XYZ file of C-alpha atoms in Angstrom:
486
model
C -3.821 26.831 2.690
C -6.654 28.965 1.330
C -9.970 27.812 2.789
C -10.835 24.886 5.004
C -9.617 21.338 4.310
C -13.077 20.045 5.261
C -14.917 22.265 2.712
C -15.192 21.462 -0.923
C -13.849 24.407 -2.942
C -15.587 25.852 -5.927
C -14.371 24.600 -9.223
C -11.615 26.760 -10.545
C -10.102 27.278 -13.987
C -6.499 26.282 -14.084
C -3.839 27.983 -16.249
C -0.245 26.817 -16.859
C 1.036 29.327 -14.206
C -1.527 28.500 -11.510
C 0.094 27.422 -8.232
C -1.430 25.037 -5.761
C -1.621 25.407 -2.013
C -1.520 21.659 -1.466
C 0.547 19.247 -3.662
C 0.709 15.466 -3.508
C 3.933 13.989 -5.007
C 3.693 10.244 -5.761
C 5.367 7.843 -8.197
C 2.161 7.538 -10.162
C -0.614 9.905 -11.140
C -4.041 8.851 -9.868
C -5.164 8.036 -13.352
C -4.626 5.527 -16.124
C -5.110 5.850 -19.863
C -8.683 4.875 -20.633
C -9.837 2.820 -23.596
C -10.833 5.014 -26.554
C -14.132 6.804 -26.052
C -14.122 6.191 -22.305
C -12.962 8.229 -19.237
C -12.605 11.976 -18.674
C -10.327 13.391 -21.456
C -8.947 9.920 -22.196
C -8.170 9.160 -18.522
C -9.802 7.099 -15.770
C -9.129 6.901 -12.037
C -6.572 4.293 -10.988
C -7.709 1.517 -8.704
C -4.588 1.432 -6.411
C -4.635 1.692 -2.700
C -2.810 5.049 -2.519
C -5.301 6.648 -4.888
C -8.218 5.210 -2.908
C -6.648 6.552 0.331
C -5.994 10.025 -0.916
C -9.104 10.487 -3.054
C -11.194 11.990 -0.244
C -8.337 14.350 0.669
C -7.882 15.660 -2.892
C -11.608 16.219 -3.170
C -11.575 18.690 -0.289
C -8.484 20.828 -1.007
C -7.159 23.326 -3.488
C -4.656 20.781 -4.776
C -2.417 19.305 -7.392
C -0.879 15.866 -7.874
C 2.614 15.364 -9.326
C 3.360 11.884 -10.693
C 4.304 9.624 -13.598
C 1.454 8.934 -16.129
C 2.436 5.246 -16.234
C 3.970 4.846 -19.676
C 7.590 5.291 -20.710
C 8.445 8.368 -22.772
C 4.868 9.686 -22.540
C 4.987 13.476 -22.489
C 1.776 15.149 -21.303
C 1.049 18.749 -20.298
C -0.564 19.385 -16.955
C -4.301 18.809 -17.048
C -7.411 18.712 -14.830
C -9.133 15.520 -13.747
C -12.087 15.336 -11.320
C -11.275 18.711 -9.832
C -7.536 18.088 -9.247
C -4.621 19.563 -11.277
C -2.442 16.678 -12.512
C 1.197 17.404 -13.240
C 2.803 14.561 -15.302
C 6.549 13.688 -14.806
C 8.031 11.987 -17.940
C 10.083 8.840 -17.408
C 12.187 7.266 -20.166
C 12.359 3.504 -20.688
C 15.715 3.584 -18.952
C 14.244 5.442 -15.986
C 11.510 2.829 -15.649
C 14.076 0.046 -15.773
C 16.612 1.515 -13.450
C 14.775 3.871 -11.052
C 11.501 1.983 -10.729
C 12.018 -1.665 -11.527
C 15.669 -1.568 -10.401
C 16.286 0.578 -7.312
C 12.708 0.998 -6.074
C 11.537 -2.603 -6.554
C 14.731 -4.717 -6.662
C 16.709 -2.865 -3.974
C 14.407 -0.920 -1.588
C 11.263 -3.149 -1.711
C 13.034 -6.399 -0.697
C 15.344 -4.739 1.797
C 12.537 -2.962 3.544
C 10.448 -6.143 3.592
C 13.003 -8.020 5.771
C 14.978 -9.435 2.864
C 12.311 -12.043 2.007
C 13.961 -11.841 -1.436
C 17.575 -10.799 -1.801
C 17.959 -7.014 -2.681
C 20.347 -6.110 -5.439
C 22.645 -3.062 -5.061
C 23.632 -1.460 -8.390
C 25.200 1.955 -8.672
C 23.627 2.664 -11.993
C 20.186 2.164 -10.351
C 21.064 4.500 -7.530
C 22.171 7.148 -10.035
C 18.842 6.845 -11.831
C 16.903 6.991 -8.538
C 18.679 10.246 -7.606
C 18.010 11.832 -11.020
C 14.377 10.866 -11.129
C 13.759 12.047 -7.536
C 15.234 15.380 -8.520
C 12.896 15.615 -11.462
C 9.873 14.984 -9.199
C 11.171 17.547 -6.683
C 11.585 20.139 -9.451
C 8.007 19.535 -10.679
C 6.642 19.927 -7.192
C 8.714 23.098 -6.650
C 7.213 24.617 -9.817
C 3.698 23.618 -8.900
C 3.574 24.718 -5.246
C 2.384 28.155 -4.268
C 4.340 30.281 -1.778
C 4.061 28.710 1.626
C 2.206 25.622 0.292
C 2.074 22.166 1.855
C 3.612 19.330 -0.103
C 2.903 15.731 0.808
C 5.383 13.247 -0.701
C 4.306 9.565 -0.866
C 6.339 6.452 -0.423
C 9.637 4.670 -0.960
C 10.112 5.547 -4.646
C 10.673 9.198 -3.591
C 12.687 9.138 -0.385
C 15.135 11.833 -1.605
C 12.462 14.362 -2.602
C 11.877 15.958 0.852
C 15.473 17.175 1.214
C 15.650 18.284 -2.397
C 12.449 20.252 -2.028
C 13.651 21.907 1.135
C 16.727 23.094 -0.566
C 14.806 24.388 -3.594
C 11.896 25.858 -1.678
C 12.541 26.538 2.034
C 9.138 28.240 2.270
C 7.235 24.981 1.901
C 5.878 22.675 4.628
C 6.828 19.209 3.669
C 5.294 15.891 4.699
C 6.381 12.408 3.710
C 4.397 9.194 4.281
C 6.113 5.712 4.090
C 3.542 3.187 3.053
C 5.797 0.104 3.483
C 7.693 -1.110 6.491
C 10.976 0.523 7.584
C 13.461 -2.122 8.508
C 15.553 -2.654 11.672
C 19.017 -1.127 11.528
C 20.735 -4.459 11.148
C 19.029 -4.879 7.753
C 18.890 -1.199 6.762
C 22.690 -0.844 7.283
C 23.256 -3.060 4.209
C 22.183 -0.207 1.970
C 25.285 1.425 0.444
C 23.401 4.755 0.211
C 21.927 4.525 3.688
C 23.115 8.021 4.854
C 21.791 9.688 1.732
C 18.392 8.137 1.973
C 18.004 9.134 5.599
C 19.122 12.691 4.774
C 16.469 12.731 2.053
C 13.674 11.734 4.417
C 14.895 14.161 7.147
C 14.194 16.987 4.784
C 10.441 16.550 5.715
C 8.759 18.305 8.668
C 6.600 15.286 9.335
C 7.696 11.691 8.456
C 4.764 9.280 8.776
C 5.007 5.502 9.188
C 2.438 2.720 9.371
C 3.513 1.269 12.709
C 5.133 2.578 15.890
C 7.899 -0.014 15.294
C 8.703 1.430 11.846
C 9.066 4.940 13.260
C 11.303 3.457 16.005
C 13.485 1.713 13.420
C 13.831 4.934 11.476
C 14.795 6.970 14.572
C 17.331 4.392 15.667
C 18.963 4.408 12.202
C 19.262 8.218 12.400
C 20.816 8.054 15.907
C 23.239 5.322 14.783
C 24.427 7.157 11.657
C 24.115 10.823 12.604
C 23.805 11.050 16.435
C 21.100 13.735 16.022
C 19.214 14.874 19.125
C 15.873 13.112 19.471
C 13.112 13.902 21.915
C 9.934 11.959 21.929
C 9.111 11.695 18.162
C 11.078 14.818 17.206
C 14.483 14.708 15.542
C 16.479 17.917 15.414
C 18.057 18.143 11.946
C 20.890 20.674 11.513
C 20.852 22.870 8.399
C 23.123 25.438 6.897
C 24.487 28.488 8.809
C 23.585 27.113 12.213
C 19.936 26.649 11.415
C 17.986 23.520 12.135
C 14.485 22.106 11.950
C 12.612 19.443 13.875
C 11.423 16.437 11.896
C 8.510 14.601 13.571
C 8.778 10.805 12.960
C 5.708 8.918 14.197
C 3.049 6.331 13.277
C -0.051 7.384 11.237
C -1.694 4.091 10.376
C -3.373 4.380 6.981
C -6.914 3.282 6.467
C -9.834 3.124 3.969
C -13.125 4.960 3.223
C -14.894 2.518 5.427
C -18.408 3.914 5.042
C -18.083 3.713 1.250
C -17.275 -0.015 1.461
C -20.119 -0.548 3.966
C -22.583 1.269 1.636
C -21.552 -0.905 -1.269
C -21.938 -4.024 0.920
C -25.574 -3.019 1.679
C -26.536 -2.720 -2.011
C -29.013 -5.457 -3.008
C -27.335 -6.029 -6.409
C -23.909 -6.592 -4.754
C -25.534 -8.909 -2.147
C -27.207 -10.830 -5.008
C -23.807 -11.095 -6.696
C -22.349 -12.596 -3.547
C -24.977 -15.350 -3.704
C -24.183 -15.925 -7.359
C -20.509 -16.313 -6.516
C -21.222 -18.963 -3.951
C -23.490 -20.823 -6.408
C -20.812 -20.667 -9.009
C -18.403 -22.305 -6.572
C -20.831 -25.184 -6.025
C -22.359 -23.767 -2.822
C -19.617 -25.059 -0.405
C -20.289 -24.812 3.273
C -17.329 -22.433 3.696
C -15.508 -20.106 1.247
C -11.976 -18.997 2.039
C -10.684 -15.952 0.331
C -7.280 -14.376 -0.409
C -6.899 -11.069 -2.179
C -3.373 -9.775 -2.928
C -1.068 -8.205 -5.389
C 1.022 -11.063 -6.776
C 4.019 -10.303 -4.532
C 6.419 -12.521 -2.524
C 5.740 -10.500 0.658
C 2.023 -11.508 0.698
C 2.499 -15.082 1.927
C 0.366 -16.591 -0.925
C 2.612 -19.646 -1.120
C 2.268 -20.293 2.594
C -1.600 -19.973 2.396
C -1.769 -22.409 -0.541
C 0.508 -24.868 1.215
C -1.577 -24.792 4.411
C -4.847 -25.318 2.519
C -3.331 -28.089 0.401
C -2.130 -29.904 3.463
C -5.569 -29.561 5.112
C -7.138 -31.220 2.081
C -4.427 -33.921 2.038
C -4.890 -34.581 5.780
C -8.685 -34.957 5.266
C -9.256 -32.135 7.892
C -11.376 -30.278 5.178
C -12.975 -31.624 2.000
C -13.158 -30.029 -1.386
C -16.918 -30.380 -1.303
C -17.219 -28.384 1.824
C -14.454 -25.816 1.673
C -13.224 -23.817 -1.329
C -10.345 -21.310 -1.526
C -10.712 -18.348 -3.856
C -7.352 -16.581 -4.500
C -7.307 -13.312 -6.375
C -3.667 -12.320 -7.230
C -3.626 -9.129 -9.253
C -0.716 -8.718 -11.711
C 2.337 -6.886 -10.351
C 5.771 -5.860 -11.605
C 5.549 -8.398 -14.448
C 8.996 -7.575 -15.857
C 10.859 -8.149 -12.547
C 12.356 -11.650 -12.462
C 11.416 -12.457 -8.901
C 7.735 -11.806 -9.785
C 7.959 -13.842 -12.973
C 9.234 -16.788 -10.880
C 6.668 -16.250 -8.187
C 3.747 -16.415 -10.651
C 5.094 -19.625 -12.107
C 5.471 -21.167 -8.679
C 2.007 -20.160 -7.478
C 0.284 -21.325 -10.673
C 2.129 -24.699 -10.454
C 0.988 -25.088 -6.826
C -2.628 -24.298 -7.695
C -2.515 -26.787 -10.550
C -1.047 -29.501 -8.331
C -3.544 -29.010 -5.493
C -6.510 -28.919 -7.934
C -5.147 -31.998 -9.750
C -4.984 -33.953 -6.500
C -8.303 -32.838 -5.003
C -10.775 -31.563 -7.532
C -13.932 -33.456 -8.268
C -16.199 -33.110 -11.302
C -18.467 -30.741 -9.338
C -15.986 -28.932 -7.020
C -12.697 -27.093 -7.460
C -10.340 -26.798 -4.463
C -8.743 -23.448 -5.503
C -10.357 -20.907 -7.809
C -7.370 -18.791 -8.874
C -7.812 -15.412 -10.602
C -4.689 -13.650 -11.881
C -6.443 -10.351 -12.589
C -7.602 -7.186 -10.921
C -11.277 -6.930 -10.249
C -13.682 -3.907 -10.012
C -14.456 -2.669 -6.526
C -18.076 -3.845 -6.669
C -16.988 -7.351 -7.547
C -14.441 -7.299 -4.696
C -17.116 -6.267 -2.217
C -19.265 -9.164 -3.431
C -16.359 -11.538 -2.879
C -15.892 -10.191 0.597
C -19.562 -10.845 1.297
C -19.318 -14.355 -0.161
C -16.302 -15.265 1.947
C -16.714 -16.889 5.335
C -12.954 -16.620 6.062
C -10.505 -13.917 4.931
C -6.839 -15.046 4.845
C -4.261 -12.359 5.116
C -0.999 -14.226 5.564
C 1.494 -11.497 4.637
C 5.205 -12.230 5.542
C 5.716 -8.506 5.914
C 3.267 -5.745 5.119
C 3.136 -2.021 5.905
C -0.587 -2.131 6.622
C -2.725 -4.438 4.341
C -5.916 -2.519 3.490
C -7.582 -5.710 2.193
C -8.020 -6.778 5.826
C -9.784 -3.504 6.694
C -11.908 -3.630 3.455
C -13.171 -7.133 4.479
C -14.052 -5.929 7.961
C -15.838 -2.770 6.641
C -17.909 -4.859 4.258
C -19.144 -7.305 6.895
C -22.242 -5.300 7.821
C -23.794 -8.552 9.004
C -21.063 -8.883 11.703
C -20.253 -12.307 10.305
C -17.070 -13.753 8.820
C -13.651 -14.428 10.318
C -10.369 -12.635 9.586
C -7.161 -14.643 9.817
C -4.469 -11.999 9.997
C -0.667 -12.190 9.946
C 1.062 -10.662 12.927
C 3.593 -9.195 10.392
C 0.958 -6.950 8.756
C 0.575 -3.421 10.138
C -3.225 -4.036 10.387
C -2.500 -6.568 13.207
C -1.685 -3.635 15.536
C -5.299 -2.311 15.197
C -7.480 -5.371 14.539
C -6.903 -7.071 17.842
C -9.785 -9.538 17.639
C -8.683 -11.083 14.406
C -7.132 -14.582 14.547
C -3.523 -13.668 14.466
C -1.011 -16.098 12.852
C 2.685 -16.455 12.092
C 2.415 -17.615 8.433
C 5.788 -19.287 8.570
C 4.329 -21.734 11.109
C 2.335 -23.888 8.680
C 0.987 -26.257 11.377
C -0.413 -23.451 13.515
C -1.744 -21.678 10.317
C -3.631 -24.852 9.423
C -5.059 -25.075 12.950
C -6.110 -21.470 12.777
C -7.868 -21.835 9.428
C -9.830 -24.831 10.846
C -10.671 -22.728 13.914
C -11.898 -19.989 11.620
C -14.031 -22.415 9.594
C -15.601 -23.826 12.702
C -16.070 -20.554 14.617
C -19.602 -20.206 16.096
C -21.650 -17.244 14.901
C -21.697 -15.670 18.295
C -17.964 -15.540 18.465
C -17.701 -14.266 14.882
C -20.042 -11.492 15.817
C -18.137 -10.468 18.937
C -14.854 -10.300 17.103
C -16.209 -8.658 13.966
C -18.050 -5.954 15.823
C -14.898 -4.913 17.689
C -12.896 -4.828 14.422
C -15.648 -2.913 12.582
C -15.768 -0.259 15.343
C -11.972 0.204 14.991
C -12.095 0.484 11.197
C -15.140 2.830 11.135
C -13.690 5.075 13.853
C -10.245 5.193 12.235
C -10.991 5.648 8.584
C -8.962 7.299 5.740
C -10.426 10.721 6.591
C -9.043 10.492 10.162
C -5.670 9.302 8.811
C -5.305 12.227 6.463
C -6.696 14.633 9.095
C -4.214 13.488 11.701
C -1.317 13.788 9.310
C -2.327 17.168 7.950
C -2.827 18.465 11.578
C 0.717 17.368 12.378
C 1.867 19.240 9.244
C -0.144 22.411 10.232
C 1.522 22.279 13.643
C 4.949 21.993 12.031
C 4.099 24.984 9.828
C 3.067 27.007 12.944
C 6.395 26.174 14.639
C 8.534 27.322 11.722
């Protein structure tokens, strides 16, 4: 790359033929269409976790971002946004239905999340996935300068690394897998299992959230291909007797922790946290869940545990309120439609059984919230409930910890979330074990301030020391080493 990754580069004028030394390839561009009269050139930055994670990286490099603009059949020429070249990839309505809603989110997502919901295997979806991955690879190949570094993101684009290597052998290619990678006994169900592994093995560095995920991947490669593996390196044979080493290892993703801490120190956000508690009737304890509305997040288990605690008279609605934020997700996929109906029915039932005229058991919000409002909620919450049934990382857990500048609050954290590997002083739970989950919630509610402080300080040090800048730096260092070896 030209210049240093750690140095902001001078603003440059892009032309249609300008090539980028660093290219991110992701399913979505980091922007959404803005309401008329708002945003930069009709666009505004997306609120998603990947965008948040990569935002500091893209600010510091001579880069471009290849992705879908988020609307079917929308054709947009490459454009600049906030110092980054954005290269839109057009998807038809059929592409969205088959590649994205179908193969990505009705085949890969449930399969890779331990078959919590049953995956569906349809050949027409696979054909679309292959076609769309090629379209992304071609856009990246056109955008990347000679010898550039390309960083492919996540499960929607698992075939892109190999396709890119075939089109542009001069590139250094990284791939990061944001979701879990399943054990071979589950992965082996996939009819196209060899082709997906071959796609991933096109990368020089393949990053995973957890050591266990990297191990599952390496074991699948050994079972299906018998390739030589040493430490984290997998020797992948190429054409004419050539080969390359693909490094497969864990790079746990994180957040811009200082940014969240700075927001948490703002007087207006602290005042908003007080307002939130007042609006809830000033209960003694506020429990909080913040999730995408997804069957992997364990929202049903959390609501069941809290409802039973109320029913058992172990907590009272006057003293303990649960706030559940469930942002809309994949609203055209049947499993998600059914999940929303089930959760809203549960909330209605619990509230009907336990509400009083002055207190609501569960305050349920089916909407996304601005970051400042989320930080105020984190400050208002005494207990954060992360009860995922399977999660690659779960950045909400890290956001809550980063915001607790007062070293108060308690994190109840599923052992099946990647964050559990790092946040060792959280109260870890198996969300399937409802009785123990209930006991753990009560323990969190009753935890003395001194113990809260001890646990939170240890977690805050971990999150602040291992922030998103370190995540991206570690991954890009591994890519630079791969480039030096080639």
